[in-house]
PDB file of C-alpha atoms in Angstrom:
ATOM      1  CA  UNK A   1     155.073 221.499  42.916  1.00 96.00           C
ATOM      2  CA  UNK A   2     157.832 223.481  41.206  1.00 98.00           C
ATOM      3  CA  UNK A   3     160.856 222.625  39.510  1.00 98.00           C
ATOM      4  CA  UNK A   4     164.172 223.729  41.196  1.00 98.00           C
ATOM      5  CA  UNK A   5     167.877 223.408  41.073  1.00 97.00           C
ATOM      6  CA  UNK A   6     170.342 223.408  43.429  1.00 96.00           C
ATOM      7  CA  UNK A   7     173.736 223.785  41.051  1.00 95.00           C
ATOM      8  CA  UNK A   8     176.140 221.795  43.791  1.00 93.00           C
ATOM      9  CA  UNK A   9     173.517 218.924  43.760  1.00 94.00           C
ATOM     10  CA  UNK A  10     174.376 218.312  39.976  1.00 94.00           C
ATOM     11  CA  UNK A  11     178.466 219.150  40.058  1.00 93.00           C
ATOM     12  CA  UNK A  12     178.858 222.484  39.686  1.00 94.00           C
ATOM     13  CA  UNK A  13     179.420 225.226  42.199  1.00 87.00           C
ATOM     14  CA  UNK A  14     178.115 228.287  40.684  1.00 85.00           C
ATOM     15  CA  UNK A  15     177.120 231.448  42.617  1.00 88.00           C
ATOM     16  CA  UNK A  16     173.717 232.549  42.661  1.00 95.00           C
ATOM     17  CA  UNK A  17     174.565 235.749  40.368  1.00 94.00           C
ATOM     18  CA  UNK A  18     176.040 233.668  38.246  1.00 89.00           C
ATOM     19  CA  UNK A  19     173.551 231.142  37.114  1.00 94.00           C
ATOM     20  CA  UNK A  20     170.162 232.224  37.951  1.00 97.00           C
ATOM     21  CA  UNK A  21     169.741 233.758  34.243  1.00 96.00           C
ATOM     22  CA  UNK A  22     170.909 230.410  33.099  1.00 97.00           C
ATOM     23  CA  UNK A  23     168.735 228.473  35.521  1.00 98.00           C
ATOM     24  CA  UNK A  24     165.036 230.407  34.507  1.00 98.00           C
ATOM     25  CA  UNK A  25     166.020 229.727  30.894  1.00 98.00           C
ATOM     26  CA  UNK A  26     166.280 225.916  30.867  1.00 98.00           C
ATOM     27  CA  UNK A  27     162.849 226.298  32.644  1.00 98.00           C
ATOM     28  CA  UNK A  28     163.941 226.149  36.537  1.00 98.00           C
ATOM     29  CA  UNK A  29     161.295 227.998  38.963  1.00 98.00           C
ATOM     30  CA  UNK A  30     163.493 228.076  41.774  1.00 98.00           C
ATOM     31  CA  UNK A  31     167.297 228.210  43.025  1.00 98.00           C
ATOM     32  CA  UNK A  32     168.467 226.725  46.123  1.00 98.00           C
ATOM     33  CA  UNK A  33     170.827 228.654  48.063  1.00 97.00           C
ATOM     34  CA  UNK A  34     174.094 228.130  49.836  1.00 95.00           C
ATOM     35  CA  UNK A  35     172.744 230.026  52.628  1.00 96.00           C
ATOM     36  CA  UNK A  36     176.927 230.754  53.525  1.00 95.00           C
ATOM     37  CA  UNK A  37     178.156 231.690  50.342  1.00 93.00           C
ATOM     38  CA  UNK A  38     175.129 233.716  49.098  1.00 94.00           C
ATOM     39  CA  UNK A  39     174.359 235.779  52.210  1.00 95.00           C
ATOM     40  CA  UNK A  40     177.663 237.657  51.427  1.00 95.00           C
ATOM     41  CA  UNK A  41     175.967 239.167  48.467  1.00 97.00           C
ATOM     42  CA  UNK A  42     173.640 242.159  49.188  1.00 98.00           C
ATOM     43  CA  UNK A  43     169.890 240.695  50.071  1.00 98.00           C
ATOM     44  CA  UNK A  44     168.576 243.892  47.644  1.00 98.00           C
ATOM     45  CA  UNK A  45     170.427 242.416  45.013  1.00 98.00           C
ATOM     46  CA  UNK A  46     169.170 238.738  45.549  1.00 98.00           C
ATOM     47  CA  UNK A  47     165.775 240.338  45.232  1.00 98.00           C
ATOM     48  CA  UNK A  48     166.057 242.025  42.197  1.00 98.00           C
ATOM     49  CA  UNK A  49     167.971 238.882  40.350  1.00 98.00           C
ATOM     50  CA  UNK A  50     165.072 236.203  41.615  1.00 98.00           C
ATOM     51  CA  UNK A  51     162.740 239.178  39.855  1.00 98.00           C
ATOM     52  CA  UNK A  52     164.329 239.499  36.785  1.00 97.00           C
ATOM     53  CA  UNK A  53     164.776 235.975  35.820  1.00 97.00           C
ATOM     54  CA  UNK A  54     161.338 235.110  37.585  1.00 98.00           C
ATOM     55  CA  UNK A  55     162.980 232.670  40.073  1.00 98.00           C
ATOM     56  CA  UNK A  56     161.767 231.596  43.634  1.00 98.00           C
ATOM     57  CA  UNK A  57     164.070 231.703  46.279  1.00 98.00           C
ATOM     58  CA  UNK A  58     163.875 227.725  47.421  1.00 98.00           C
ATOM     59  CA  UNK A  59     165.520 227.735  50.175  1.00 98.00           C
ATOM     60  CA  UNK A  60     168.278 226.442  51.881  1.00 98.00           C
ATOM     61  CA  UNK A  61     170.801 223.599  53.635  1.00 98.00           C
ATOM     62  CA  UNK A  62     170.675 224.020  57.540  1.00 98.00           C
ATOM     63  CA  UNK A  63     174.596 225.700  58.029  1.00 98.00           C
ATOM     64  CA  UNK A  64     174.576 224.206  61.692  1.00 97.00           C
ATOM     65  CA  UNK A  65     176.404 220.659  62.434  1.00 96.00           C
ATOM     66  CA  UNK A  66     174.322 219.446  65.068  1.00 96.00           C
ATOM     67  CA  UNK A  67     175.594 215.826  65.176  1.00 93.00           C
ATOM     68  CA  UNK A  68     178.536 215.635  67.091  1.00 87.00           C
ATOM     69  CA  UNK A  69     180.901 218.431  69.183  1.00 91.00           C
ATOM     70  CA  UNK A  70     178.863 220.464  71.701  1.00 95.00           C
ATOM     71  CA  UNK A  71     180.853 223.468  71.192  1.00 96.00           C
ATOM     72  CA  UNK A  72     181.045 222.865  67.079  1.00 96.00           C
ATOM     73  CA  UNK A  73     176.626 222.735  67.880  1.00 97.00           C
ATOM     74  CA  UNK A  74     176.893 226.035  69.886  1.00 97.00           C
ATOM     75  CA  UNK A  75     178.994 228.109  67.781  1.00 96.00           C
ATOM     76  CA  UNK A  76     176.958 227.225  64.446  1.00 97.00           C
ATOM     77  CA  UNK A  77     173.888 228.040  66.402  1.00 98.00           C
ATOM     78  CA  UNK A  78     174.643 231.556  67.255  1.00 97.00           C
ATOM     79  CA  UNK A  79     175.439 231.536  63.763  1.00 97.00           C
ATOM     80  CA  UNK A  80     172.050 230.907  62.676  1.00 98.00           C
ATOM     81  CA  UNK A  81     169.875 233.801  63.367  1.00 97.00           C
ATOM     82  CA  UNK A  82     171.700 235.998  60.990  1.00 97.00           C
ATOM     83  CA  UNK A  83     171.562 233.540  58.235  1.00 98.00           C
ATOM     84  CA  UNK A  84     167.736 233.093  59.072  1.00 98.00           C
ATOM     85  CA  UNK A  85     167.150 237.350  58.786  1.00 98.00           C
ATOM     86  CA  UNK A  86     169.118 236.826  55.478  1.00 98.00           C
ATOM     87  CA  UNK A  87     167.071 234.053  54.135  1.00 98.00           C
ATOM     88  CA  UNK A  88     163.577 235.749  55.259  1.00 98.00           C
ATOM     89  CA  UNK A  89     164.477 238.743  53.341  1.00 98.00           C
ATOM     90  CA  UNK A  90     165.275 237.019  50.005  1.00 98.00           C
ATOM     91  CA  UNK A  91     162.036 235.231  50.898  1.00 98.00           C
ATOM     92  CA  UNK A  92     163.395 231.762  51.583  1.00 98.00           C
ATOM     93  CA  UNK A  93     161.034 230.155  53.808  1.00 98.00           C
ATOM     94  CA  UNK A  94     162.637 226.455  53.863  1.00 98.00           C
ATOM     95  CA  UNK A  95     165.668 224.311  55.382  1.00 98.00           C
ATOM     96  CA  UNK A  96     166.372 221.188  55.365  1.00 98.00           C
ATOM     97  CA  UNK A  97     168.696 218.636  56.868  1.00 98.00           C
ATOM     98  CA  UNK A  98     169.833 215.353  56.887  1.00 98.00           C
ATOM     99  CA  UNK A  99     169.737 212.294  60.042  1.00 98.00           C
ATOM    100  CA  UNK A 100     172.746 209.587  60.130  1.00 98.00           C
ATOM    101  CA  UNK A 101     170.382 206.451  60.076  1.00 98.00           C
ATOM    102  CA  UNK A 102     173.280 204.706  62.626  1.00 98.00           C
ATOM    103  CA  UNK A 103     175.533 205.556  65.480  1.00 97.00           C
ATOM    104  CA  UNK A 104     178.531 203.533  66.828  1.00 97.00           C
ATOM    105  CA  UNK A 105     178.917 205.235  69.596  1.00 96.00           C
ATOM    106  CA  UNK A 106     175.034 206.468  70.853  1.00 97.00           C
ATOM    107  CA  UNK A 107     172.014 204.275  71.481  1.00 98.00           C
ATOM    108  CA  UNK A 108     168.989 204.771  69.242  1.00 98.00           C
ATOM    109  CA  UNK A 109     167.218 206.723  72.559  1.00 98.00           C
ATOM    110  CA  UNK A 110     170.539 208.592  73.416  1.00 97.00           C
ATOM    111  CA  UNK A 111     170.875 209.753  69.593  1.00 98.00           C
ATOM    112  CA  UNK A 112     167.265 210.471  69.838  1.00 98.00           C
ATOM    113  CA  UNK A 113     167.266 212.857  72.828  1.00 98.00           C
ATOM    114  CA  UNK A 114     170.765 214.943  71.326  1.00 97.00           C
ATOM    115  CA  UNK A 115     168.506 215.282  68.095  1.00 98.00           C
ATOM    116  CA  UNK A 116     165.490 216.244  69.540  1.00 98.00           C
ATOM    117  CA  UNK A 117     167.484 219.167  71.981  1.00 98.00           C
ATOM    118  CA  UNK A 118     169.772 220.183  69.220  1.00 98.00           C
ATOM    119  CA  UNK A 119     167.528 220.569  66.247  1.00 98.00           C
ATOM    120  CA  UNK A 120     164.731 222.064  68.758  1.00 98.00           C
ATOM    121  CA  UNK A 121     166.899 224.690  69.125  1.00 98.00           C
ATOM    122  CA  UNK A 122     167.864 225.225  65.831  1.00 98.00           C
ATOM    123  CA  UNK A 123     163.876 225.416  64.824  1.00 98.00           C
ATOM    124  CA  UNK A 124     163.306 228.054  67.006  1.00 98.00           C
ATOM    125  CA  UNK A 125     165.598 230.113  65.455  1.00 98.00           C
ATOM    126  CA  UNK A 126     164.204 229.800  62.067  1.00 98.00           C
ATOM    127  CA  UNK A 127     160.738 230.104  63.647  1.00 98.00           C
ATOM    128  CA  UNK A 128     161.385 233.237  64.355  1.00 98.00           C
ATOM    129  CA  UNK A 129     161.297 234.106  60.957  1.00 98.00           C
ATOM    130  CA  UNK A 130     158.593 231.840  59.351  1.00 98.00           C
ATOM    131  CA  UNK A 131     161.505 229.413  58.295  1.00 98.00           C
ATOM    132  CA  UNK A 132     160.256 225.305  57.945  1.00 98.00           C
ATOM    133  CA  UNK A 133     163.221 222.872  59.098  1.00 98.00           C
ATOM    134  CA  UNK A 134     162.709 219.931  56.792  1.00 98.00           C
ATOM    135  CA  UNK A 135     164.352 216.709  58.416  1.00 98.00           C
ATOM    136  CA  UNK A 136     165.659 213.941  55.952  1.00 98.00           C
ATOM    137  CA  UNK A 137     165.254 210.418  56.684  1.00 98.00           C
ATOM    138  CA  UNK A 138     168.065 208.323  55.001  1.00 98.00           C
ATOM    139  CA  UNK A 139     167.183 204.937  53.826  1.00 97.00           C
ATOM    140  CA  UNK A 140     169.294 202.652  52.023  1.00 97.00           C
ATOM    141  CA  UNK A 141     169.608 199.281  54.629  1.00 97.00           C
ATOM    142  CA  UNK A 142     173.448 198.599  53.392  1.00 97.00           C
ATOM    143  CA  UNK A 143     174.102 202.101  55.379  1.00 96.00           C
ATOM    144  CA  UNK A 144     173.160 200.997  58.970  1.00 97.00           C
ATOM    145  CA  UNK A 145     174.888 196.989  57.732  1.00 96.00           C
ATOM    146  CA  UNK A 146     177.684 196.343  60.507  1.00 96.00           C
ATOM    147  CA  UNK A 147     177.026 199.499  62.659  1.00 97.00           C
ATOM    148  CA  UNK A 148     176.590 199.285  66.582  1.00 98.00           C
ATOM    149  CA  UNK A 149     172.957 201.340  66.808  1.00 98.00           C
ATOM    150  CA  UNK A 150     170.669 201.631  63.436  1.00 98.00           C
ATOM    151  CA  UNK A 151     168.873 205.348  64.089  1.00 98.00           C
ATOM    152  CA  UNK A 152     165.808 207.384  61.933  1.00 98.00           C
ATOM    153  CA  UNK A 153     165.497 205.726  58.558  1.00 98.00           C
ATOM    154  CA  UNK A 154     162.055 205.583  57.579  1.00 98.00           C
ATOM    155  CA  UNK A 155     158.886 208.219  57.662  1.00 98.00           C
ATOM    156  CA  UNK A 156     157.380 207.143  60.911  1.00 98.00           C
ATOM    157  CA  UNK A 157     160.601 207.489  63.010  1.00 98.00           C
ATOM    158  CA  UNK A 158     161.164 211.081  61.251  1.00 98.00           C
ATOM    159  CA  UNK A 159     158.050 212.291  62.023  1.00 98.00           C
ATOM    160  CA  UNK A 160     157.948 210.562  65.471  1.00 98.00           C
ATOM    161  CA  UNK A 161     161.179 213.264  66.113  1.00 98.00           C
ATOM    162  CA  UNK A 162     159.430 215.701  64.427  1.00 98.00           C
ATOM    163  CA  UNK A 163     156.562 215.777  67.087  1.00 98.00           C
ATOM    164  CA  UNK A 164     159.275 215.057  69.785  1.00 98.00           C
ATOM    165  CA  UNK A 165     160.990 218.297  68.328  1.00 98.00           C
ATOM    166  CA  UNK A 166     157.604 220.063  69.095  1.00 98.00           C
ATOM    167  CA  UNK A 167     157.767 223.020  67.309  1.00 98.00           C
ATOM    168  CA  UNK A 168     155.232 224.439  64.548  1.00 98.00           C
ATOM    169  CA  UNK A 169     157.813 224.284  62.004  1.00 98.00           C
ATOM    170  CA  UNK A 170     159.698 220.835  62.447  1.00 98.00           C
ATOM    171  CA  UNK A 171     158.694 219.288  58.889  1.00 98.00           C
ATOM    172  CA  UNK A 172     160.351 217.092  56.349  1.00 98.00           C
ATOM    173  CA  UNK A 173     162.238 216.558  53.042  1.00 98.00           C
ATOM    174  CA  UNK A 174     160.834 213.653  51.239  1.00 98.00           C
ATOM    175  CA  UNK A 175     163.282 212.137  48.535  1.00 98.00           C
ATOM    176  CA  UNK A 176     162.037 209.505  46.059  1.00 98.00           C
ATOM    177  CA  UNK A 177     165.166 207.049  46.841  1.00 98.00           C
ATOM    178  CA  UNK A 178     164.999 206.817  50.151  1.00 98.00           C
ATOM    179  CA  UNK A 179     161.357 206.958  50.326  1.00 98.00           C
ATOM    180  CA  UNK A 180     161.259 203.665  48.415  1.00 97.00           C
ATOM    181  CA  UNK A 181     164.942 201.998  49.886  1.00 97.00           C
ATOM    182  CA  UNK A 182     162.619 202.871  53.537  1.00 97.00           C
ATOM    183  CA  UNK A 183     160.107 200.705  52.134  1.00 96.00           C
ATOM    184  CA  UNK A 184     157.564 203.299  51.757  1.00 97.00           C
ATOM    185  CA  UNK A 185     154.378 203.385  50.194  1.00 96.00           C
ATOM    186  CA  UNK A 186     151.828 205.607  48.571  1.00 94.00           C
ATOM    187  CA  UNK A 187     149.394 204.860  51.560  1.00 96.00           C
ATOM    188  CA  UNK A 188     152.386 206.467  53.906  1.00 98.00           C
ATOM    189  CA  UNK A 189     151.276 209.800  52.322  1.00 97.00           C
ATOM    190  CA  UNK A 190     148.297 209.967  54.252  1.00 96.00           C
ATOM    191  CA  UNK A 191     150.911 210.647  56.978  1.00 98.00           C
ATOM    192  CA  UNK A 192     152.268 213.304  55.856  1.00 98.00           C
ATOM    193  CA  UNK A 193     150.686 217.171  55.894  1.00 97.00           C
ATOM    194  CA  UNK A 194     151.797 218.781  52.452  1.00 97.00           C
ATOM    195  CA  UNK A 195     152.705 222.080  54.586  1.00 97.00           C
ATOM    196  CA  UNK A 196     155.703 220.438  56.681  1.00 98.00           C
ATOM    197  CA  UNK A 197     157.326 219.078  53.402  1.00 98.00           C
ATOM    198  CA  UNK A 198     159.944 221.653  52.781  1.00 98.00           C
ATOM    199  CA  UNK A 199     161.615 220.185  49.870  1.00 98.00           C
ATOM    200  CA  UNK A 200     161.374 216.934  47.706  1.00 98.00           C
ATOM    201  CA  UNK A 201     164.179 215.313  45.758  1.00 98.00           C
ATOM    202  CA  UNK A 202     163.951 213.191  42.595  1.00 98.00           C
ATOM    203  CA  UNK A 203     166.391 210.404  42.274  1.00 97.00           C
ATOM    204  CA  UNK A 204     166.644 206.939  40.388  1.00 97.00           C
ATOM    205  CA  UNK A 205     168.412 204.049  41.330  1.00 97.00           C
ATOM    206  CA  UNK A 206     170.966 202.077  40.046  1.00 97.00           C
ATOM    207  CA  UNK A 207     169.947 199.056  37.950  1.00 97.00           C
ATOM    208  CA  UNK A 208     170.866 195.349  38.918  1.00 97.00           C
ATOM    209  CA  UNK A 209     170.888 195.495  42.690  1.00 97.00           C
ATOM    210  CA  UNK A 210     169.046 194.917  45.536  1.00 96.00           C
ATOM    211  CA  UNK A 211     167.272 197.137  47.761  1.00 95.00           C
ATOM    212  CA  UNK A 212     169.929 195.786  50.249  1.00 96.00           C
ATOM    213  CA  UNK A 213     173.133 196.496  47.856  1.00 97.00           C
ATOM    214  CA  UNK A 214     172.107 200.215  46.696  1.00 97.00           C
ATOM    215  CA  UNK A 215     174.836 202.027  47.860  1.00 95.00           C
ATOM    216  CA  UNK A 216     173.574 205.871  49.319  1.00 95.00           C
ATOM    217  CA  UNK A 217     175.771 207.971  47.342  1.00 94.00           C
ATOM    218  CA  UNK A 218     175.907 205.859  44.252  1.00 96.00           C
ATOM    219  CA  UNK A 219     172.365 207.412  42.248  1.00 96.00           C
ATOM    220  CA  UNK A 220     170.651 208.146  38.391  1.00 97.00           C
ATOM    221  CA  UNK A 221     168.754 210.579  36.837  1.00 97.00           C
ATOM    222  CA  UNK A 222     165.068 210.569  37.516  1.00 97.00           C
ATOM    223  CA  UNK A 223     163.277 208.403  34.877  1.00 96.00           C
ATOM    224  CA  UNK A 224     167.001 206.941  34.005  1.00 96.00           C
ATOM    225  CA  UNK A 225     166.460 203.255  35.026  1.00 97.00           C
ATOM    226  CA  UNK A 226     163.039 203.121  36.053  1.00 96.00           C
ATOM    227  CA  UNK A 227     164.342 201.086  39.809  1.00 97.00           C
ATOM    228  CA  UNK A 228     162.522 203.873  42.023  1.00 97.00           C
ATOM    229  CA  UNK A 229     158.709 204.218  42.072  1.00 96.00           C
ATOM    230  CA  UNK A 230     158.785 208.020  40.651  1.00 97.00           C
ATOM    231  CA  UNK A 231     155.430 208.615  39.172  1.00 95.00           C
ATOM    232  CA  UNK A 232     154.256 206.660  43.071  1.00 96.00           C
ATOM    233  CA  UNK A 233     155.869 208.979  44.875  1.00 97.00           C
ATOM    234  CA  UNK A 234     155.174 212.059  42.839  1.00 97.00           C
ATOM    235  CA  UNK A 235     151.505 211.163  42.245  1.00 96.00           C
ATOM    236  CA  UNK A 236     150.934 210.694  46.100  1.00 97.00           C
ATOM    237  CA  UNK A 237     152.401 214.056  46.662  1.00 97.00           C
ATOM    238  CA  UNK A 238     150.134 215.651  44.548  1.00 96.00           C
ATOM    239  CA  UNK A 239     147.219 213.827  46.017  1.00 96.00           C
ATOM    240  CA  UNK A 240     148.370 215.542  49.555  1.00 97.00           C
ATOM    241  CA  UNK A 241     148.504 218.874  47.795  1.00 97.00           C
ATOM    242  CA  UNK A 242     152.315 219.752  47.834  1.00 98.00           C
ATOM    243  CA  UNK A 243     152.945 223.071  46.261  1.00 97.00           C
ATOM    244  CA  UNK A 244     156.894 223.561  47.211  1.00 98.00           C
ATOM    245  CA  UNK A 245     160.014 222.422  45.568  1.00 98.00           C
ATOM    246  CA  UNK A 246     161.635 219.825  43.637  1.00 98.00           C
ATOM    247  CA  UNK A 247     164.908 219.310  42.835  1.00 97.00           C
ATOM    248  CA  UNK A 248     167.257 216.504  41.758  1.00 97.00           C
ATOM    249  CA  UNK A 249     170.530 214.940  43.799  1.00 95.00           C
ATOM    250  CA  UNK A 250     171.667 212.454  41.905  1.00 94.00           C
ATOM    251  CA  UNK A 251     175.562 212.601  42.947  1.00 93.00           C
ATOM    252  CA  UNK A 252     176.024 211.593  38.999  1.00 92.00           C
ATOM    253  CA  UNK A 253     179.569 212.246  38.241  1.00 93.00           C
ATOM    254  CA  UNK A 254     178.861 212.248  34.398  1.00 95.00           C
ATOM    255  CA  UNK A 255     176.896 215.961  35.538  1.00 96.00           C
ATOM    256  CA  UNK A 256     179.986 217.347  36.484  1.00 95.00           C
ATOM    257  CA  UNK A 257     181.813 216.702  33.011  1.00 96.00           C
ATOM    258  CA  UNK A 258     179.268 218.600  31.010  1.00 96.00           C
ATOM    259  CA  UNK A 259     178.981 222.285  30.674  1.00 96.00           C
ATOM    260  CA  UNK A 260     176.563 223.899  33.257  1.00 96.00           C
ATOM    261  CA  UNK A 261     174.529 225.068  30.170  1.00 96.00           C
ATOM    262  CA  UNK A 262     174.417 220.956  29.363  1.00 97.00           C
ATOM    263  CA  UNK A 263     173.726 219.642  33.363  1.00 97.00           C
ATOM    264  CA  UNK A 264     170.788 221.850  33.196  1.00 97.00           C
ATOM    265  CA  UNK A 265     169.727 220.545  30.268  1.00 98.00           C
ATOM    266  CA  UNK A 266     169.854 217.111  31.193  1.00 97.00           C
ATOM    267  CA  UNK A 267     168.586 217.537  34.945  1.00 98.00           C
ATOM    268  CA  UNK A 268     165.281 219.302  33.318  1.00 98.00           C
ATOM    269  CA  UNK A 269     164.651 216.786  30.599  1.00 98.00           C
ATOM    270  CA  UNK A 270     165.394 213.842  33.046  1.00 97.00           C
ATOM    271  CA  UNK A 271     162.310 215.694  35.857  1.00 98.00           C
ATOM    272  CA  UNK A 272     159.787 216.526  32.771  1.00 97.00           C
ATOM    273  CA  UNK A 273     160.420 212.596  31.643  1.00 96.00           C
ATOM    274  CA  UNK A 274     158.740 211.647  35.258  1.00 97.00           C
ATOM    275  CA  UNK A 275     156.690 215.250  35.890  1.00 96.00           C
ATOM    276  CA  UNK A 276     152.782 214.412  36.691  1.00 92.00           C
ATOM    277  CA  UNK A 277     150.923 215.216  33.697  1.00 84.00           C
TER     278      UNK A 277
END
C-alpha cells in the first residue's frame, strides 16, 4: 500500500502542476487525478512532473454519470475512451465510482440490471486500456432510512454486481467507514482478491453516535476519534496483499481553512498515526 492524495478530497482544488512538488514533499507517493481537468494538460508533461517529484499516477474518478438520464449515460460514454488513452499514457491504471445504496423510484432488481448494463459498458472501455473500475459500496444505514428501495451497501452485494458486470476488470474501492457502518469484518477480506481493489480510503467517524445516526458526509481524520476499526481494516488488507493506493476523504471542513502546505500536513500525520507498522 501507498500513500496518496487526492487535493479535492481534503478542500482544495489544486491542479496537478501545481501541487505535485508540494504533494512528494510532505511524503505523498501518489496524486489522484481529475481525469477532466488534467487531461487538458499535455500527457508528456504529466510524465515528466510524476518523474521529477517521484509521484505515481493513482488514478482517477469515473467522468461518466451512469445513474440516471439515458442520453446524459450515452454522451459521457463516448466521452470515455479518450479520457481512458489519456489516463493509460500517464500510467493511471485505476477508476473508481460510487453506488446510491437507495432508489425511490427503481426496485433493488430494476436498479440492479441499469447498473450492471451501464457500468458493463463503461468497463469495457477502460479494459481496453488495462484500466480497473473500482465500484464503491456506501454504507451508513441512516442513508437508505425513509427511502422506497434500499440498493448495494455492503461487500457481498458489490461484488455480487461485480461478477454480474462480468468483465476482468470490474473491482472495488474499499473505504474504512463504510466498510465498518456495512458491518464488515476482517473475515470479509477473505472475499476480496487484492488485484480488483483499485483504491482504499481512510476515514474516522464522528464520536457520540450510533452506527445508525452517522451521517455519510459528516467524517474525521483517520486515527482522530478512534470510532472506525482502522488498524482492522488496514491490517486485513495487508494480509490479502494490497499493493495500490490510499488516500483520505474525510469531507472535514476545518481542511479547507488551512493552507494547502498545512492540509497536507495534517492528512499525512493523521494516515502515519494509523499506517501498519
Amino acid at each position: 500500500m501507498y500513500k496518496a492524495i487526492a487535493p479535492g478530497a481534503v478542500g482544495h482544488g489544486k491542479g496537478f502542476m501545481d501541487s505535485a512538488e508540494t504533494i512528494a514533499r510532505h511524503g505523498y507517493e501518489g496524486y489522484w487525478f481529475d481525469i477532466v481537468g488534467d487531461s487538458a494538460l499535455a500527457a508528456e508533461d504529466v510524465r515528466g512532473t510524476l518523474a521529477k517529484a517521484g509521484l505515481k499516477a493513482a488514478g482517477f474518478n469515473l467522468p461518466v454519470e451512469f445513474r440516471g438520464d439515458a442520453a446524459r449515460f450515452e454522451d459521457g460514454l463516448a466521452k470515455l475512451r479518450g479520457y481512458a488513452e489519456y489516463a493509460e499514457s500517464i500510467g493511471a491504471k485505476r477508476c473508481i465510482t460510487w453506488i446510491v445504496p437507495f432508489s425511490d423510484a427503481l426496485s433493488y432488481e430494476e436498479n440492479f440490471k441499469i447498473h450492471r448494463d451501464r457500468l458493463r459498458k463503461c468497463c469495457e472501455v477502460l479494459g481496453e486500456h488495462g484500466i480497473l473500475l473500482g465500484l464503491e459500496f456506501v454504507g451508513p444505514p441512516k442513508l437508505r432510512k425513509g427511502k422506497k428501495y434500499s440498493f448495494v451497501h455492503n461487500l457481498d452485494q458489490a461484488l455480487e454486481l461485480c461478477e454480474a458486470i462480468g468483465t476482468e476488470n470490474a473491482g472495488l474501492l474499499l473505504d474504512s467507514f463504510h466498510w465498518d457502518l456495512a458491518g464488515q469484518v476482517k473475515e470479509d477480506f477473505g472475499k476480496v482478491s487484492p488485484d480488483k481493489v483499485a483504491l482504499v480510503h481512510i476515514n474516522d467517524a464522528v464520536a457520540g453516535l450510533r452506527a445508525d445516526e452517522q451521517e455519510d458526509l459528516v467524517r474525521r481524520l483517520p486515527g482522530e476519534t478512534g470510532v472506525l476499526r482502522i488498524g482492522e481494516f488496514l491490517g486485513g488488507l495487508a494480509s490479502i496483499g494490497y499493493d495500490g493506493p490510499v488516500f483520505v476523504e474525510p469531507f472535514e471542513p476545518k481542511l479547507s481553512k488551512m493552507t494547502f502546505d498545512e492540509a497536507l500536513k495534517a492528512v499525512m500525520d493523521s494516515m502515519v498515526k494509523v499506517w501498519p507498522k
